[in-house]
Amino acid sequence: MIPYATVEAAEAALGRGLTWAEAAWFWHSGSTPDYCLYFESLVILLAAYSLTPLPLALIELYAPAKLTTPYKLQPQVRLSPAAFLRCYKDTARVLVLLTIGPLLYLPYPIVKIAGIRTGLPLPSLGEVAAQLVVYMLVEDYLGYWLHRLLHCGWAYDKIHYVHHEYPAPMGFAAAHSHWVELLILGFPAFIGTVVVPCHMSTFWLWFAIRGAVAIDTHCGFDFPFSPSKLIPFYGGAECHDLHHFGGRWSQCNFAPFFKICDYIYGTNKGYRHNKASLMKQKDTANITVEK
């Protein structure tokens, strides 16, 4: 909560006028407890999961196959509207239960003690960018190893198999997982914010980006403007689609963001084999559509 009663008091304390972003933050958070601001980050995550996949879901369901097949990574698989709805309902239920349960109560004291702040001034763009890079790298490394462990026998059979229910994923399958897996793979997202504390607004942005990336990597499409073609070392939908295609035996593309860990630890080798298999299926699908 901002310790100033008025904008004038805040400007006097800062020794300058508020920027438009700081004024907006003042009016939004001036009388809002820090705990409620933290909870809003989880609401943002749920909103991102619910809304971001919709455009591509509608394209996959209703656009002519001739238009979508060249860009769909597994064009031979076409899910029904009922499958999309079931995936969303099952996942949303687990996310809501986790949000009002352990994700609401457990991490907040940790990030608060670590030094996350809610007051003024707001961080600079350079500070925000540097912190987000740290958070991505931390989650990429920890997420890589946790994901790799989930492909071991018992962990896959009891937990991770739920996420691989969709060998050809779509955006709503990003969080389609066993509730234990959501806690395990959600854990690294908080570690970076503890190591490098940030402003609550950056915390919100981080969870919005994290949700958007998870949806992008599961979207099932590879367009010319896809982020993987614009951001260096970013794996994107193609890499993760190949991981899903391999199922329980997949030994490639474990990292959530970048290709670096898979390259360093040699788990990018199965990428070529899976890609060759997918390309054959894609060529067959393209020929069928043309006919």
mmCIF file of C-alpha atoms in Angstrom:
data_model
loop_
_atom_site.group_PDB
_atom_site.id
_atom_site.type_symbol
_atom_site.label_atom_id
_atom_site.label_comp_id
_atom_site.label_asym_id
_atom_site.label_seq_id
_atom_site.Cartn_x
_atom_site.Cartn_y
_atom_site.Cartn_z
ATOM 1 C CA MET A 1 0.000 0.000 0.000
ATOM 2 C CA ILE A 2 1.347 3.453 -0.942
ATOM 3 C CA PRO A 3 2.064 5.489 2.222
ATOM 4 C CA TYR A 4 0.780 8.767 0.759
ATOM 5 C CA ALA A 5 -2.736 10.099 1.128
ATOM 6 C CA THR A 6 -2.679 12.371 -1.920
ATOM 7 C CA VAL A 7 -0.891 12.780 -5.230
ATOM 8 C CA GLU A 8 0.625 16.005 -3.923
ATOM 9 C CA ALA A 9 2.153 14.159 -0.956
ATOM 10 C CA ALA A 10 3.580 11.516 -3.276
ATOM 11 C CA GLU A 11 5.075 14.150 -5.588
ATOM 12 C CA ALA A 12 6.557 15.991 -2.636
ATOM 13 C CA ALA A 13 8.192 12.791 -1.386
ATOM 14 C CA LEU A 14 9.618 12.005 -4.836
ATOM 15 C CA GLY A 15 10.661 15.586 -5.492
ATOM 16 C CA ARG A 16 9.026 15.580 -8.942
ATOM 17 C CA GLY A 17 5.715 15.131 -10.677
ATOM 18 C CA LEU A 18 4.273 11.673 -11.226
ATOM 19 C CA THR A 19 4.415 10.117 -14.662
ATOM 20 C CA TRP A 20 1.115 8.960 -16.169
ATOM 21 C CA ALA A 21 1.983 5.369 -15.259
ATOM 22 C CA GLU A 22 2.808 6.338 -11.664
ATOM 23 C CA ALA A 23 -0.414 8.348 -11.389
ATOM 24 C CA ALA A 24 -2.405 5.347 -12.626
ATOM 25 C CA TRP A 25 -0.587 3.093 -10.169
ATOM 26 C CA PHE A 26 -1.294 5.543 -7.330
ATOM 27 C CA TRP A 27 -5.025 5.572 -8.004
ATOM 28 C CA HIS A 28 -5.190 1.811 -8.362
ATOM 29 C CA SER A 29 -3.017 0.740 -5.457
ATOM 30 C CA GLY A 30 -3.113 3.710 -3.092
ATOM 31 C CA SER A 31 -5.696 2.126 -0.793
ATOM 32 C CA THR A 32 -5.279 -1.518 -1.849
ATOM 33 C CA PRO A 33 -3.486 -3.892 0.565
ATOM 34 C CA ASP A 34 -0.341 -5.534 -0.791
ATOM 35 C CA TYR A 35 -1.923 -8.945 -0.374
ATOM 36 C CA CYS A 36 -4.734 -8.012 -2.765
ATOM 37 C CA LEU A 37 -2.228 -6.667 -5.292
ATOM 38 C CA TYR A 38 -0.421 -10.002 -5.179
ATOM 39 C CA PHE A 39 -3.666 -11.862 -5.752
ATOM 40 C CA GLU A 40 -4.301 -9.765 -8.870
ATOM 41 C CA SER A 41 -1.246 -11.387 -10.496
ATOM 42 C CA LEU A 42 -3.009 -14.744 -10.237
ATOM 43 C CA VAL A 43 -6.174 -13.233 -11.714
ATOM 44 C CA ILE A 44 -4.049 -11.928 -14.611
ATOM 45 C CA LEU A 45 -2.656 -15.430 -15.124
ATOM 46 C CA LEU A 46 -6.150 -16.934 -15.227
ATOM 47 C CA ALA A 47 -7.375 -14.233 -17.613
ATOM 48 C CA ALA A 48 -4.386 -14.776 -19.916
ATOM 49 C CA TYR A 49 -5.048 -18.512 -19.961
ATOM 50 C CA SER A 50 -8.735 -18.032 -20.740
ATOM 51 C CA LEU A 51 -8.526 -15.314 -23.405
ATOM 52 C CA THR A 52 -5.196 -15.588 -25.225
ATOM 53 C CA PRO A 53 -5.825 -19.024 -26.816
ATOM 54 C CA LEU A 54 -9.265 -18.066 -28.174
ATOM 55 C CA PRO A 55 -8.260 -16.537 -31.560
ATOM 56 C CA LEU A 56 -6.161 -19.532 -32.625
ATOM 57 C CA ALA A 57 -8.791 -21.944 -31.287
ATOM 58 C CA LEU A 58 -11.411 -20.291 -33.494
ATOM 59 C CA ILE A 59 -9.021 -20.396 -36.470
ATOM 60 C CA GLU A 60 -8.346 -24.088 -35.971
ATOM 61 C CA LEU A 61 -12.009 -24.936 -35.546
ATOM 62 C CA TYR A 62 -13.664 -22.813 -38.208
ATOM 63 C CA ALA A 63 -11.116 -21.522 -40.739
ATOM 64 C CA PRO A 64 -10.858 -23.467 -44.050
ATOM 65 C CA ALA A 65 -8.259 -26.236 -43.901
ATOM 66 C CA LYS A 66 -6.634 -24.891 -47.065
ATOM 67 C CA LEU A 67 -5.697 -21.724 -45.158
ATOM 68 C CA THR A 68 -4.548 -23.292 -41.885
ATOM 69 C CA THR A 69 -2.848 -26.540 -42.948
ATOM 70 C CA PRO A 70 0.405 -24.923 -44.159
ATOM 71 C CA TYR A 71 0.911 -23.373 -40.722
ATOM 72 C CA LYS A 72 -0.442 -26.110 -38.461
ATOM 73 C CA LEU A 73 2.392 -28.168 -37.010
ATOM 74 C CA GLN A 74 0.358 -31.383 -36.923
ATOM 75 C CA PRO A 75 -2.271 -30.807 -39.625
ATOM 76 C CA GLN A 76 -3.355 -34.451 -39.601
ATOM 77 C CA VAL A 77 -4.897 -33.874 -36.137
ATOM 78 C CA ARG A 78 -8.112 -31.874 -35.954
ATOM 79 C CA LEU A 79 -9.706 -31.571 -32.535
ATOM 80 C CA SER A 80 -13.434 -31.108 -32.132
ATOM 81 C CA PRO A 81 -15.113 -28.162 -30.347
ATOM 82 C CA ALA A 82 -16.049 -30.620 -27.579
ATOM 83 C CA ALA A 83 -12.354 -31.482 -27.079
ATOM 84 C CA PHE A 84 -11.444 -27.792 -26.801
ATOM 85 C CA LEU A 85 -14.233 -27.179 -24.306
ATOM 86 C CA ARG A 86 -13.360 -30.231 -22.223
ATOM 87 C CA CYS A 87 -9.691 -29.236 -22.093
ATOM 88 C CA TYR A 88 -10.564 -25.709 -20.989
ATOM 89 C CA LYS A 89 -13.071 -26.806 -18.343
ATOM 90 C CA ASP A 90 -10.770 -29.435 -16.839
ATOM 91 C CA THR A 91 -7.808 -27.088 -16.713
ATOM 92 C CA ALA A 92 -9.708 -24.024 -15.494
ATOM 93 C CA ARG A 93 -11.140 -26.040 -12.617
ATOM 94 C CA VAL A 94 -7.682 -27.117 -11.447
ATOM 95 C CA LEU A 95 -6.250 -23.602 -11.890
ATOM 96 C CA VAL A 96 -9.052 -22.003 -9.879
ATOM 97 C CA LEU A 97 -8.677 -24.540 -7.057
ATOM 98 C CA LEU A 98 -4.915 -23.958 -6.945
ATOM 99 C CA THR A 99 -5.359 -20.187 -7.100
ATOM 100 C CA ILE A 100 -7.723 -20.072 -4.121
ATOM 101 C CA GLY A 101 -5.591 -22.686 -2.367
ATOM 102 C CA PRO A 102 -1.808 -23.069 -2.155
ATOM 103 C CA LEU A 103 -0.894 -20.448 -4.792
ATOM 104 C CA LEU A 104 -2.845 -17.845 -2.822
ATOM 105 C CA TYR A 105 -1.417 -18.561 0.608
ATOM 106 C CA LEU A 106 2.056 -20.059 0.264
ATOM 107 C CA PRO A 107 4.191 -17.878 -2.077
ATOM 108 C CA TYR A 108 3.055 -14.432 -0.878
ATOM 109 C CA PRO A 109 4.935 -14.391 2.455
ATOM 110 C CA ILE A 110 8.076 -15.545 0.629
ATOM 111 C CA VAL A 111 8.022 -12.859 -2.058
ATOM 112 C CA LYS A 112 7.064 -10.244 0.541
ATOM 113 C CA ILE A 113 9.974 -11.148 2.809
ATOM 114 C CA ALA A 114 12.277 -11.205 -0.219
ATOM 115 C CA GLY A 115 11.517 -7.534 -0.807
ATOM 116 C CA ILE A 116 8.869 -7.150 -3.502
ATOM 117 C CA ARG A 117 7.638 -3.549 -3.331
ATOM 118 C CA THR A 118 4.380 -1.848 -4.199
ATOM 119 C CA GLY A 119 5.120 1.840 -3.701
ATOM 120 C CA LEU A 120 6.520 4.664 -5.800
ATOM 121 C CA PRO A 121 8.517 5.297 -7.910
ATOM 122 C CA LEU A 122 7.790 2.702 -10.559
ATOM 123 C CA PRO A 123 10.814 0.865 -11.976
ATOM 124 C CA SER A 124 12.457 2.066 -15.181
ATOM 125 C CA LEU A 125 12.034 0.129 -18.422
ATOM 126 C CA GLY A 126 15.670 -0.953 -18.209
ATOM 127 C CA GLU A 127 15.188 -2.357 -14.710
ATOM 128 C CA VAL A 128 12.033 -4.200 -15.745
ATOM 129 C CA ALA A 129 13.720 -5.682 -18.826
ATOM 130 C CA ALA A 130 16.770 -6.849 -16.846
ATOM 131 C CA GLN A 131 14.612 -8.474 -14.162
ATOM 132 C CA LEU A 132 12.439 -10.254 -16.727
ATOM 133 C CA VAL A 133 15.534 -11.683 -18.441
ATOM 134 C CA VAL A 134 16.745 -13.016 -15.070
ATOM 135 C CA TYR A 135 13.345 -14.561 -14.322
ATOM 136 C CA MET A 136 13.229 -16.267 -17.727
ATOM 137 C CA LEU A 137 16.726 -17.696 -17.382
ATOM 138 C CA VAL A 138 16.091 -18.918 -13.813
ATOM 139 C CA GLU A 139 12.816 -20.574 -14.772
ATOM 140 C CA ASP A 140 14.319 -21.980 -17.955
ATOM 141 C CA TYR A 141 17.090 -23.760 -16.047
ATOM 142 C CA LEU A 142 14.995 -25.044 -13.146
ATOM 143 C CA GLY A 143 12.012 -25.799 -15.385
ATOM 144 C CA TYR A 144 14.234 -27.787 -17.742
ATOM 145 C CA TRP A 145 15.388 -30.177 -14.995
ATOM 146 C CA LEU A 146 12.005 -30.497 -13.318
ATOM 147 C CA HIS A 147 10.342 -31.219 -16.660
ATOM 148 C CA ARG A 148 13.026 -33.747 -17.501
ATOM 149 C CA LEU A 149 12.485 -35.501 -14.168
ATOM 150 C CA LEU A 150 8.756 -35.656 -14.885
ATOM 151 C CA HIS A 151 9.560 -37.835 -17.901
ATOM 152 C CA CYS A 152 11.087 -40.500 -15.654
ATOM 153 C CA GLY A 153 8.987 -43.675 -15.194
ATOM 154 C CA TRP A 154 6.972 -43.164 -11.989
ATOM 155 C CA ALA A 155 6.630 -39.381 -12.366
ATOM 156 C CA TYR A 156 5.343 -39.710 -15.924
ATOM 157 C CA ASP A 157 2.930 -42.556 -15.143
ATOM 158 C CA LYS A 158 1.430 -40.843 -12.090
ATOM 159 C CA ILE A 159 1.697 -37.123 -12.900
ATOM 160 C CA HIS A 160 3.019 -35.952 -16.258
ATOM 161 C CA TYR A 161 0.875 -38.234 -18.425
ATOM 162 C CA VAL A 162 -2.062 -35.840 -17.933
ATOM 163 C CA HIS A 163 -0.241 -33.047 -19.765
ATOM 164 C CA HIS A 164 0.611 -35.375 -22.667
ATOM 165 C CA GLU A 165 -3.017 -36.331 -23.179
ATOM 166 C CA TYR A 166 -2.854 -34.030 -26.213
ATOM 167 C CA PRO A 167 -0.041 -35.208 -28.545
ATOM 168 C CA ALA A 168 -0.995 -32.314 -30.830
ATOM 169 C CA PRO A 169 -1.521 -29.521 -28.290
ATOM 170 C CA MET A 170 -3.562 -26.340 -28.523
ATOM 171 C CA GLY A 171 -3.361 -23.176 -26.415
ATOM 172 C CA PHE A 172 -5.761 -24.393 -23.733
ATOM 173 C CA ALA A 173 -3.506 -27.426 -23.158
ATOM 174 C CA ALA A 174 -0.731 -25.154 -21.834
ATOM 175 C CA ALA A 175 -1.880 -25.697 -18.257
ATOM 176 C CA HIS A 176 -3.688 -28.984 -18.807
ATOM 177 C CA SER A 177 -1.791 -30.907 -16.139
ATOM 178 C CA HIS A 178 -2.073 -32.845 -12.926
ATOM 179 C CA TRP A 179 -2.397 -30.405 -10.037
ATOM 180 C CA VAL A 180 0.899 -31.683 -8.590
ATOM 181 C CA GLU A 181 2.662 -30.849 -11.848
ATOM 182 C CA LEU A 182 1.248 -27.328 -11.839
ATOM 183 C CA LEU A 183 2.749 -26.801 -8.399
ATOM 184 C CA ILE A 184 6.087 -28.383 -9.367
ATOM 185 C CA LEU A 185 6.548 -26.468 -12.620
ATOM 186 C CA GLY A 186 5.017 -23.299 -11.156
ATOM 187 C CA PHE A 187 7.630 -23.225 -8.392
ATOM 188 C CA PRO A 188 10.516 -21.884 -10.575
ATOM 189 C CA ALA A 189 8.406 -18.862 -11.575
ATOM 190 C CA PHE A 190 8.650 -17.528 -8.013
ATOM 191 C CA ILE A 191 12.352 -18.275 -7.502
ATOM 192 C CA GLY A 192 13.579 -15.490 -9.777
ATOM 193 C CA THR A 193 11.406 -12.917 -7.987
ATOM 194 C CA VAL A 194 12.933 -14.016 -4.675
ATOM 195 C CA VAL A 195 16.512 -13.878 -5.986
ATOM 196 C CA VAL A 196 15.943 -10.505 -7.689
ATOM 197 C CA PRO A 197 12.989 -8.746 -5.990
ATOM 198 C CA CYS A 198 10.930 -6.468 -8.188
ATOM 199 C CA HIS A 199 8.018 -4.065 -8.130
ATOM 200 C CA MET A 200 4.534 -5.576 -8.001
ATOM 201 C CA SER A 201 3.778 -4.186 -11.470
ATOM 202 C CA THR A 202 6.764 -6.157 -12.824
ATOM 203 C CA PHE A 203 5.463 -9.198 -10.951
ATOM 204 C CA TRP A 204 2.155 -8.830 -12.813
ATOM 205 C CA LEU A 205 3.936 -8.423 -16.148
ATOM 206 C CA TRP A 206 6.087 -11.494 -15.473
ATOM 207 C CA PHE A 207 3.072 -13.729 -14.887
ATOM 208 C CA ALA A 208 1.291 -12.320 -17.944
ATOM 209 C CA ILE A 209 4.365 -13.068 -20.091
ATOM 210 C CA ARG A 210 4.784 -16.506 -18.534
ATOM 211 C CA GLY A 211 1.185 -17.386 -19.343
ATOM 212 C CA ALA A 212 1.449 -16.025 -22.890
ATOM 213 C CA VAL A 213 4.645 -18.001 -23.559
ATOM 214 C CA ALA A 214 3.094 -21.237 -22.288
ATOM 215 C CA ILE A 215 0.122 -20.688 -24.584
ATOM 216 C CA ASP A 216 2.336 -19.827 -27.561
ATOM 217 C CA THR A 217 4.453 -22.974 -27.153
ATOM 218 C CA HIS A 218 1.292 -25.095 -27.087
ATOM 219 C CA CYS A 219 -0.677 -23.267 -29.788
ATOM 220 C CA GLY A 220 0.038 -25.829 -32.546
ATOM 221 C CA PHE A 221 0.775 -23.250 -35.248
ATOM 222 C CA ASP A 222 4.009 -21.899 -36.731
ATOM 223 C CA PHE A 223 3.244 -18.671 -38.583
ATOM 224 C CA PRO A 224 5.791 -16.443 -40.364
ATOM 225 C CA PHE A 225 5.338 -13.904 -37.546
ATOM 226 C CA SER A 226 5.606 -16.435 -34.704
ATOM 227 C CA PRO A 227 7.858 -15.290 -31.810
ATOM 228 C CA SER A 228 10.272 -18.176 -32.462
ATOM 229 C CA LYS A 229 11.196 -16.489 -35.758
ATOM 230 C CA LEU A 230 11.768 -13.121 -34.104
ATOM 231 C CA ILE A 231 13.415 -13.914 -30.733
ATOM 232 C CA PRO A 232 16.899 -15.525 -30.740
ATOM 233 C CA PHE A 233 17.152 -18.948 -29.038
ATOM 234 C CA TYR A 234 13.417 -19.021 -28.280
ATOM 235 C CA GLY A 235 11.990 -22.510 -28.809
ATOM 236 C CA GLY A 236 8.371 -21.632 -29.432
ATOM 237 C CA ALA A 237 5.553 -23.794 -30.719
ATOM 238 C CA GLU A 238 7.617 -25.885 -33.137
ATOM 239 C CA CYS A 239 10.007 -27.194 -30.472
ATOM 240 C CA HIS A 240 7.328 -27.946 -27.911
ATOM 241 C CA ASP A 241 4.984 -29.470 -30.467
ATOM 242 C CA LEU A 242 7.733 -31.950 -31.314
ATOM 243 C CA HIS A 243 8.110 -32.703 -27.612
ATOM 244 C CA HIS A 244 4.390 -33.534 -27.355
ATOM 245 C CA PHE A 245 4.573 -35.574 -30.536
ATOM 246 C CA GLY A 246 7.141 -37.853 -28.852
ATOM 247 C CA GLY A 247 4.897 -38.446 -25.828
ATOM 248 C CA ARG A 248 6.332 -40.340 -22.860
ATOM 249 C CA TRP A 249 9.386 -41.319 -24.899
ATOM 250 C CA SER A 250 10.214 -37.739 -25.828
ATOM 251 C CA GLN A 251 13.786 -36.869 -24.895
ATOM 252 C CA CYS A 252 14.007 -33.448 -26.502
ATOM 253 C CA ASN A 253 12.916 -29.838 -25.943
ATOM 254 C CA PHE A 254 12.341 -29.811 -22.177
ATOM 255 C CA ALA A 255 13.091 -26.123 -21.523
ATOM 256 C CA PRO A 256 10.065 -23.793 -21.268
ATOM 257 C CA PHE A 257 11.568 -20.726 -22.980
ATOM 258 C CA PHE A 258 14.860 -21.089 -24.804
ATOM 259 C CA LYS A 259 16.847 -23.802 -26.602
ATOM 260 C CA ILE A 260 19.994 -23.231 -24.527
ATOM 261 C CA CYS A 261 19.612 -25.953 -21.863
ATOM 262 C CA ASP A 262 18.527 -28.545 -24.413
ATOM 263 C CA TYR A 263 21.612 -27.727 -26.469
ATOM 264 C CA ILE A 264 23.999 -27.786 -23.479
ATOM 265 C CA TYR A 265 22.698 -31.080 -22.072
ATOM 266 C CA GLY A 266 22.222 -32.818 -25.404
ATOM 267 C CA THR A 267 18.439 -33.139 -25.323
ATOM 268 C CA ASN A 268 18.027 -31.424 -28.672
ATOM 269 C CA LYS A 269 19.135 -34.505 -30.622
ATOM 270 C CA GLY A 270 15.720 -36.123 -30.851
ATOM 271 C CA TYR A 271 14.463 -32.886 -32.392
ATOM 272 C CA ARG A 272 15.634 -33.866 -35.895
ATOM 273 C CA HIS A 273 14.027 -37.320 -35.779
ATOM 274 C CA ASN A 274 10.674 -36.029 -34.544
ATOM 275 C CA LYS A 275 10.756 -33.151 -37.019
ATOM 276 C CA ALA A 276 11.417 -35.502 -39.953
ATOM 277 C CA SER A 277 8.428 -37.654 -38.924
ATOM 278 C CA LEU A 278 6.182 -34.624 -38.566
ATOM 279 C CA MET A 279 7.266 -33.200 -41.924
ATOM 280 C CA LYS A 280 6.273 -36.431 -43.686
ATOM 281 C CA GLN A 281 2.821 -36.257 -42.072
ATOM 282 C CA LYS A 282 2.527 -32.577 -42.913
ATOM 283 C CA ASP A 283 3.394 -33.192 -46.582
ATOM 284 C CA THR A 284 0.725 -35.891 -46.716
ATOM 285 C CA ALA A 285 -1.831 -33.540 -45.159
ATOM 286 C CA ASN A 286 -0.943 -30.753 -47.616
ATOM 287 C CA ILE A 287 -1.401 -33.114 -50.579
ATOM 288 C CA THR A 288 -4.773 -34.278 -49.222
ATOM 289 C CA VAL A 289 -5.987 -30.702 -48.789
ATOM 290 C CA GLU A 290 -4.878 -29.744 -52.300
ATOM 291 C CA LYS A 291 -6.754 -32.677 -53.761
#
